Amino acid sequence: MSQSCFRALVIGIIAFFCSIVFDWLFDLELPSQDALFRLRGPLPAPEHVVIVAMDETSENQLGVGQDLTRWRAFHARLIQQLQRQGVKLVVFDLQFIAANPAVDPALAAAMRAAGNVLIGECVQKFRRGSADFFGREECSETNKQTAVALEGDTGAELPEQLVAMRQIRATPEIAAAALDSAPFYLANDAEDSKVREVWTFFDALADAPSLPVLAWTYTRQAAAAFADSGQSGSAWLTERRRDCLAAEDRPAPTLGADFDELLCDGDSRYLNYYGPPKTLHMESYADVYSGKIGDLRDKVVFVGRANRQFSPGKTDFFPTPFSDSRTGKMAGVEIMATQFANLSQAAFIEIPLPFWTVSGPFGLAVAGLLNSRRKRRGLLASAVVAAGYAGFAVHAFAAWRWWLPLAGPLLVQLPLSWLLALAWSRYDLICERKRLLNFVRQVFPQWATFVPAAPGAWHAERHLPPIRPERDVSGLCLATDIAGYTAIAAQHSPREMWQLLNAYYQVLGHPVISHQGMIADVTGDAMMAIWCELPPAKQKQLACLAALDMAAAVEAFNQATPLAPLATRIGLHQGELTLGRLEAGRTSHYRAIGDTVNTASRIQGVNTPLGTRILATAGIAADLEGIVSRSVGSFRVVGRSEPVELVEIVGRGDAEPNAVHSRFAAGLAAFRAGDWSEAIRSLQAALELDADDGPSRFYLQKAVAFRQNPPERWDGVVVLDAK
């Protein structure tokens, strides 16, 4: 074996084993699946799957709130509405464990009459026997107790390594009325792990099938195989599963290759998500209940909790590969429907080959290229091979649902192979210099002291200029503040305020990030965001859109939060500012500093007397397409001698004629000219059209006061004495 081949083999083997170790320690390949989903993008939602969402709108219309037990009174009519439309199957992602004699007979009658209703079963997972309960759903307060507690021996404690699971079925009346039932278990929210893989069978629960598998079975012709046997679908699937596990060889196919593969190959599958939350066809529970939805014939309907506007802090929501700060988490019922759709379309994510069978040849190929005679060409060729492999992996994922390893080959093997090849080349160079030094000592001993042995000594040390901790930029600043925050904070505990503000700033920050902004500071009830290093027109457009999205997001947030609403004021100003690190003792803080920041903060304060939400200096909204604004006058704010001309950012769209705005503009012009009577007449006309127009009310009060006591020197600028 040549030295070059030996070196390539050593580098390839070292890089390969390092990738295996890193993947074992840090699960490197799981985030790579997230990247593949995002590169592939959303898929068309399956038309035969519909989710009936127990959402916020339904909570308000039906008056049930977030208490799941209060929904049961409405399920009977919902089932009847679905049957009128001819749905194929109804799957409840709910467990009917605690009896409710007031409504259970009607619900059971509706289920029995429909004959196609499946319900969920609670799965509890616990450790130690008296602690560490994990359950996806609320399985009633009694059932939250562990097995040891229920058996009466509360002093016993199970070994730490023992993890147990148990299955809790619905009440006998509901269970007997439903077509069938099965469990559906997901990791608890507190674990904060993304749901990538789901169970098809729960071998730890006596080989029980999961609810999506049971639903899929009832929609196939295979349902005829157990219809005449007297067994339920879940019992029949469990028996077939046990036959597969007990057989040394796979039994002969009986119900189709895909069905037999599901029964016999493993107990889990990787989900093929169709997109971020709410990608699947989703209808509001209240709309279906009241008969407003009429296109559900031959659909498989999943009923469960799925908030459609605001999910932070809600239970039964899980992160997925598409989850980020903008999309949020996915409801458990949507994950269940995704698994069913994957079963129906035979579209799960597959691993065609063990990862090591792909990583090994990749590492050897890269190492072989790096050890070619021409190092630079080898480096370039290895980068090209890596890029080609990455492109093929992305294509294979999108076209064939193949999941090939990416993180190990590209993030571990490739850079590590580069480093090892560089280190080996460095070692060769050092050895060559040592041989050169020995030669010089033997032939030209007088020059020996001038020949360095180390390669780095051939060049003088390069001194780089120190990095400055600050930089001056021209940017746009957006400042927010909560009106009446002190009074709100006084009414709640610090823990409640922390939870409220934590959710509030998540909602407030999403529009900034999605519109290429940067959050520069969050202090108490105020947030500062900036836009810089973009063309000025682009900064203005993005900042105005972000402000409008923030106002809409806060409005939705205030409707969803059980605590006090947070009225948010927004101010925008553009100019010069300094971004830098401020040293405070042993800590440092990155801040935006300058008059632009202070002015933006003062502008947001002007919203209070004007009764507006979004104010900006006039130059920001000028000539912006798709942004509607109106002038609200010139103000001399606290701390500034020069007045600022302000406009209100009203909304998106084209600047169409608005009677209120026209009369206000006339009144404002008269006010600035000192014609108090004309100003009063125009502003009163504006308020007759819209009694809630804050700027008209503000200037009307000013005009009335100035008519009685005119200012000595009037320049059309309103002076504000408060921040």
mmCIF file with all atom_site columns, N, CA and C in Angstrom, residues 547-568:
data_model
loop_
_atom_site.group_PDB
_atom_site.id
_atom_site.type_symbol
_atom_site.label_atom_id
_atom_site.label_alt_id
_atom_site.label_comp_id
_atom_site.label_asym_id
_atom_site.label_entity_id
_atom_site.label_seq_id
_atom_site.pdbx_PDB_ins_code
_atom_site.Cartn_x
_atom_site.Cartn_y
_atom_site.Cartn_z
_atom_site.occupancy
_atom_site.B_iso_or_equiv
_atom_site.pdbx_formal_charge
_atom_site.auth_seq_id
_atom_site.auth_comp_id
_atom_site.auth_asym_id
_atom_site.auth_atom_id
_atom_site.pdbx_PDB_model_num
ATOM 1  N N  . ALA A 1 547 ? -44.191 47.213 12.604 1.00 0.00 ? 547 ALA A N  1
ATOM 2  C CA . ALA A 1 547 ? -45.024 47.906 13.592 1.00 0.00 ? 547 ALA A CA 1
ATOM 3  C C  . ALA A 1 547 ? -46.491 47.499 13.460 1.00 0.00 ? 547 ALA A C  1
ATOM 4  N N  . LEU A 1 548 ? -46.991 47.427 12.232 1.00 0.00 ? 548 LEU A N  1
ATOM 5  C CA . LEU A 1 548 ? -48.392 47.016 12.024 1.00 0.00 ? 548 LEU A CA 1
ATOM 6  C C  . LEU A 1 548 ? -48.616 45.578 12.473 1.00 0.00 ? 548 LEU A C  1
ATOM 7  N N  . ASP A 1 549 ? -47.670 44.679 12.158 1.00 0.00 ? 549 ASP A N  1
ATOM 8  C CA . ASP A 1 549 ? -47.801 43.282 12.591 1.00 0.00 ? 549 ASP A CA 1
ATOM 9  C C  . ASP A 1 549 ? -47.737 43.171 14.111 1.00 0.00 ? 549 ASP A C  1
ATOM 10 N N  . MET A 1 550 ? -46.885 44.005 14.743 1.00 0.00 ? 550 MET A N  1
ATOM 11 C CA . MET A 1 550 ? -46.799 43.988 16.202 1.00 0.00 ? 550 MET A CA 1
ATOM 12 C C  . MET A 1 550 ? -48.126 44.407 16.825 1.00 0.00 ? 550 MET A C  1
ATOM 13 N N  . ALA A 1 551 ? -48.732 45.457 16.285 1.00 0.00 ? 551 ALA A N  1
ATOM 14 C CA . ALA A 1 551 ? -50.013 45.909 16.826 1.00 0.00 ? 551 ALA A CA 1
ATOM 15 C C  . ALA A 1 551 ? -51.078 44.823 16.694 1.00 0.00 ? 551 ALA A C  1
ATOM 16 N N  . ALA A 1 552 ? -51.119 44.143 15.537 1.00 0.00 ? 552 ALA A N  1
ATOM 17 C CA . ALA A 1 552 ? -52.102 43.067 15.337 1.00 0.00 ? 552 ALA A CA 1
ATOM 18 C C  . ALA A 1 552 ? -51.813 41.886 16.254 1.00 0.00 ? 552 ALA A C  1
ATOM 19 N N  . ALA A 1 553 ? -50.524 41.540 16.416 1.00 0.00 ? 553 ALA A N  1
ATOM 20 C CA . ALA A 1 553 ? -50.166 40.405 17.272 1.00 0.00 ? 553 ALA A CA 1
ATOM 21 C C  . ALA A 1 553 ? -50.510 40.686 18.728 1.00 0.00 ? 553 ALA A C  1
ATOM 22 N N  . VAL A 1 554 ? -50.261 41.910 19.188 1.00 0.00 ? 554 VAL A N  1
ATOM 23 C CA . VAL A 1 554 ? -50.585 42.260 20.573 1.00 0.00 ? 554 VAL A CA 1
ATOM 24 C C  . VAL A 1 554 ? -52.094 42.228 20.791 1.00 0.00 ? 554 VAL A C  1
ATOM 25 N N  . GLU A 1 555 ? -52.863 42.659 19.802 1.00 0.00 ? 555 GLU A N  1
ATOM 26 C CA . GLU A 1 555 ? -54.322 42.613 19.927 1.00 0.00 ? 555 GLU A CA 1
ATOM 27 C C  . GLU A 1 555 ? -54.812 41.174 20.083 1.00 0.00 ? 555 GLU A C  1
ATOM 28 N N  . ALA A 1 556 ? -54.253 40.258 19.261 1.00 0.00 ? 556 ALA A N  1
ATOM 29 C CA . ALA A 1 556 ? -54.625 38.844 19.395 1.00 0.00 ? 556 ALA A CA 1
ATOM 30 C C  . ALA A 1 556 ? -54.163 38.284 20.732 1.00 0.00 ? 556 ALA A C  1
ATOM 31 N N  . PHE A 1 557 ? -52.981 38.695 21.164 1.00 0.00 ? 557 PHE A N  1
ATOM 32 C CA . PHE A 1 557 ? -52.445 38.245 22.453 1.00 0.00 ? 557 PHE A CA 1
ATOM 33 C C  . PHE A 1 557 ? -53.357 38.690 23.596 1.00 0.00 ? 557 PHE A C  1
ATOM 34 N N  . ASN A 1 558 ? -53.810 39.939 23.560 1.00 0.00 ? 558 ASN A N  1
ATOM 35 C CA . ASN A 1 558 ? -54.663 40.459 24.625 1.00 0.00 ? 558 ASN A CA 1
ATOM 36 C C  . ASN A 1 558 ? -56.004 39.726 24.686 1.00 0.00 ? 558 ASN A C  1
ATOM 37 N N  . GLN A 1 559 ? -56.498 39.262 23.545 1.00 0.00 ? 559 GLN A N  1
ATOM 38 C CA . GLN A 1 559 ? -57.750 38.511 23.546 1.00 0.00 ? 559 GLN A CA 1
ATOM 39 C C  . GLN A 1 559 ? -57.569 37.117 24.134 1.00 0.00 ? 559 GLN A C  1
ATOM 40 N N  . ALA A 1 560 ? -56.346 36.575 24.009 1.00 0.00 ? 560 ALA A N  1
ATOM 41 C CA . ALA A 1 560 ? -56.103 35.197 24.465 1.00 0.00 ? 560 ALA A CA 1
ATOM 42 C C  . ALA A 1 560 ? -55.650 35.121 25.917 1.00 0.00 ? 560 ALA A C  1
ATOM 43 N N  . THR A 1 561 ? -54.985 36.160 26.428 1.00 0.00 ? 561 THR A N  1
ATOM 44 C CA . THR A 1 561 ? -54.419 36.067 27.762 1.00 0.00 ? 561 THR A CA 1
ATOM 45 C C  . THR A 1 561 ? -55.499 36.227 28.826 1.00 0.00 ? 561 THR A C  1
ATOM 46 N N  . PRO A 1 562 ? -55.452 35.436 29.884 1.00 0.00 ? 562 PRO A N  1
ATOM 47 C CA . PRO A 1 562 ? -56.446 35.582 30.960 1.00 0.00 ? 562 PRO A CA 1
ATOM 48 C C  . PRO A 1 562 ? -56.147 36.762 31.872 1.00 0.00 ? 562 PRO A C  1
ATOM 49 N N  . LEU A 1 563 ? -54.929 37.301 31.828 1.00 0.00 ? 563 LEU A N  1
ATOM 50 C CA . LEU A 1 563 ? -54.560 38.432 32.661 1.00 0.00 ? 563 LEU A CA 1
ATOM 51 C C  . LEU A 1 563 ? -54.935 39.739 31.968 1.00 0.00 ? 563 LEU A C  1
ATOM 52 N N  . ALA A 1 564 ? -54.475 40.841 32.535 1.00 0.00 ? 564 ALA A N  1
ATOM 53 C CA . ALA A 1 564 ? -54.850 42.152 32.008 1.00 0.00 ? 564 ALA A CA 1
ATOM 54 C C  . ALA A 1 564 ? -54.272 42.364 30.614 1.00 0.00 ? 564 ALA A C  1
ATOM 55 N N  . PRO A 1 565 ? -55.025 43.041 29.729 1.00 0.00 ? 565 PRO A N  1
ATOM 56 C CA . PRO A 1 565 ? -54.481 43.349 28.395 1.00 0.00 ? 565 PRO A CA 1
ATOM 57 C C  . PRO A 1 565 ? -53.343 44.356 28.496 1.00 0.00 ? 565 PRO A C  1
ATOM 58 N N  . LEU A 1 566 ? -52.394 44.258 27.577 1.00 0.00 ? 566 LEU A N  1
ATOM 59 C CA . LEU A 1 566 ? -51.214 45.116 27.554 1.00 0.00 ? 566 LEU A CA 1
ATOM 60 C C  . LEU A 1 566 ? -51.329 46.059 26.357 1.00 0.00 ? 566 LEU A C  1
ATOM 61 N N  . ALA A 1 567 ? -51.776 47.287 26.621 1.00 0.00 ? 567 ALA A N  1
ATOM 62 C CA . ALA A 1 567 ? -51.906 48.279 25.555 1.00 0.00 ? 567 ALA A CA 1
ATOM 63 C C  . ALA A 1 567 ? -50.516 48.769 25.163 1.00 0.00 ? 567 ALA A C  1
ATOM 64 N N  . THR A 1 568 ? -50.115 48.514 23.944 1.00 0.00 ? 568 THR A N  1
ATOM 65 C CA . THR A 1 568 ? -48.745 48.784 23.496 1.00 0.00 ? 568 THR A CA 1
ATOM 66 C C  . THR A 1 568 ? -48.707 50.006 22.588 1.00 0.00 ? 568 THR A C  1
#
